[in-house]
Amino acid sequence: MHTIEISAATWKHLLDFRQGVVDMVPLSDPAFAIYGPIAGARASFVLAQVGQSLDGRITTPSGDARDVSGPDGLAHLHRCRALVDAVIVGATTNARHQWSRAHLS
C-alpha cells in the first residue's frame, strides 16, 4: 500500500460526485481512480474492506485492530466509509466505539 495524497479540493469533488452535483471525475488522478468508482456507484454496490498485517493477522495479540494495517490503511478505510451509504462493523467495534450523531447521519 502506498500513500495517496488527497487535497481538500479533490475530496470535495469526490463528495460532490457522490451526491450527483458533478457528473464525472478524471480517472487519470490516482485519488479519482481509486475512489471514483465507489463515489459514482448508483446501483446496488457492495464493498468489503478488511485491514490486516502482512502476515495475515487482523488484530494484535491483545485483540487491538486499530493499527494493524497502518495509518495509510486506516485513512483508506475512513475514506471508503465516507463514500458509501451504510457500513457494517463487528460487534467489538460497535461496543468499543463512541458513536456520535455525525457517525449516524
Coordinates of C-alpha atoms in Angstrom, one line a residue:
M1 CA 0.0 0.0 0.0
H2 CA 1.2 3.5 -0.7
T3 CA 0.0 6.9 0.3
I4 CA -2.4 8.7 -1.9
E5 CA -2.5 12.4 -1.1
I6 CA -5.9 13.9 -1.5
S7 CA -6.3 17.7 -1.4
A8 CA -9.4 19.3 0.1
A9 CA -10.5 20.3 -3.5
T10 CA -10.1 16.7 -4.7
W11 CA -12.1 15.3 -1.7
K12 CA -14.8 17.9 -2.3
H13 CA -15.0 16.9 -5.9
L14 CA -15.4 13.2 -4.9
L15 CA -18.1 14.1 -2.4
D16 CA -19.9 16.2 -5.0
F17 CA -19.7 13.3 -7.4
R18 CA -21.2 11.0 -4.8
Q19 CA -24.1 13.4 -4.3
G20 CA -24.6 13.9 -8.1
V21 CA -23.6 17.5 -8.1
V22 CA -20.9 16.8 -10.7
D23 CA -21.2 14.3 -13.5
M24 CA -17.7 12.9 -13.8
V25 CA -14.3 12.6 -12.2
P26 CA -10.9 12.5 -14.0
L27 CA -9.8 8.8 -13.6
S28 CA -6.2 9.8 -14.5
D29 CA -5.8 11.2 -11.0
P30 CA -4.8 8.4 -8.5
A31 CA -7.4 9.5 -5.9
F32 CA -10.2 9.5 -8.5
A33 CA -9.0 6.2 -9.9
I34 CA -9.4 4.6 -6.5
Y35 CA -12.4 6.4 -5.0
G36 CA -14.2 7.5 -8.2
P37 CA -15.9 4.1 -8.8
I38 CA -17.1 4.0 -5.2
A39 CA -18.3 7.6 -5.2
G40 CA -20.0 7.1 -8.5
A41 CA -21.9 3.8 -7.7
R42 CA -25.6 4.4 -8.5
A43 CA -26.9 0.9 -8.4
S44 CA -26.6 -1.7 -5.6
F45 CA -22.9 -1.8 -4.7
V46 CA -21.1 -3.8 -2.0
L47 CA -17.6 -3.1 -0.9
A48 CA -15.7 -5.3 1.6
Q49 CA -12.6 -3.8 3.2
V50 CA -10.6 -5.7 5.7
G51 CA -7.4 -4.4 7.3
Q52 CA -4.7 -6.9 8.0
S53 CA -1.0 -7.1 8.6
L54 CA 1.4 -8.7 6.1
D55 CA 1.4 -11.9 8.0
G56 CA -2.4 -12.1 7.7
R57 CA -3.4 -11.0 11.2
I58 CA -6.5 -8.9 11.7
T59 CA -5.6 -7.9 15.3
T60 CA -2.6 -7.7 17.5
P61 CA -2.2 -10.5 20.1
S62 CA -4.1 -8.3 22.6
G63 CA -7.0 -8.0 20.2
D64 CA -6.4 -4.4 19.1
A65 CA -7.1 -3.9 15.4
R66 CA -6.6 -0.1 15.2
D67 CA -3.0 -0.1 14.0
V68 CA -2.8 -3.5 12.3
S69 CA -2.9 -2.1 8.7
G70 CA -1.1 1.2 9.4
P71 CA -2.0 4.8 9.0
D72 CA -2.5 4.6 5.2
G73 CA -4.8 1.6 5.6
L74 CA -6.8 3.4 8.2
A75 CA -7.1 6.5 6.0
H76 CA -8.3 4.4 3.2
L77 CA -10.9 2.7 5.4
H78 CA -12.3 6.1 6.6
R79 CA -12.4 7.5 3.0
C80 CA -14.3 4.4 1.8
R81 CA -16.7 4.7 4.8
A82 CA -17.4 8.4 3.9
L83 CA -18.4 7.5 0.3
V84 CA -20.9 4.7 1.0
D85 CA -24.5 4.7 2.3
A86 CA -24.0 2.1 5.0
V87 CA -21.2 0.4 7.0
I88 CA -21.3 -2.9 8.8
V89 CA -18.8 -3.2 11.7
G90 CA -18.0 -6.0 14.0
A91 CA -19.6 -6.4 17.4
T92 CA -16.4 -5.4 19.3
T93 CA -16.0 -2.3 17.2
N94 CA -19.6 -1.4 17.9
A95 CA -19.2 -2.0 21.6
R96 CA -15.9 0.0 21.9
H97 CA -16.7 2.9 19.6
Q98 CA -18.0 6.2 20.9
W99 CA -20.7 6.8 18.2
S100 CA -21.8 10.3 17.6
R101 CA -24.6 11.9 15.6
A102 CA -22.0 12.6 12.8
H103 CA -21.4 8.8 12.5
L104 CA -25.1 8.1 12.3
S105 CA -26.3 10.7 9.9

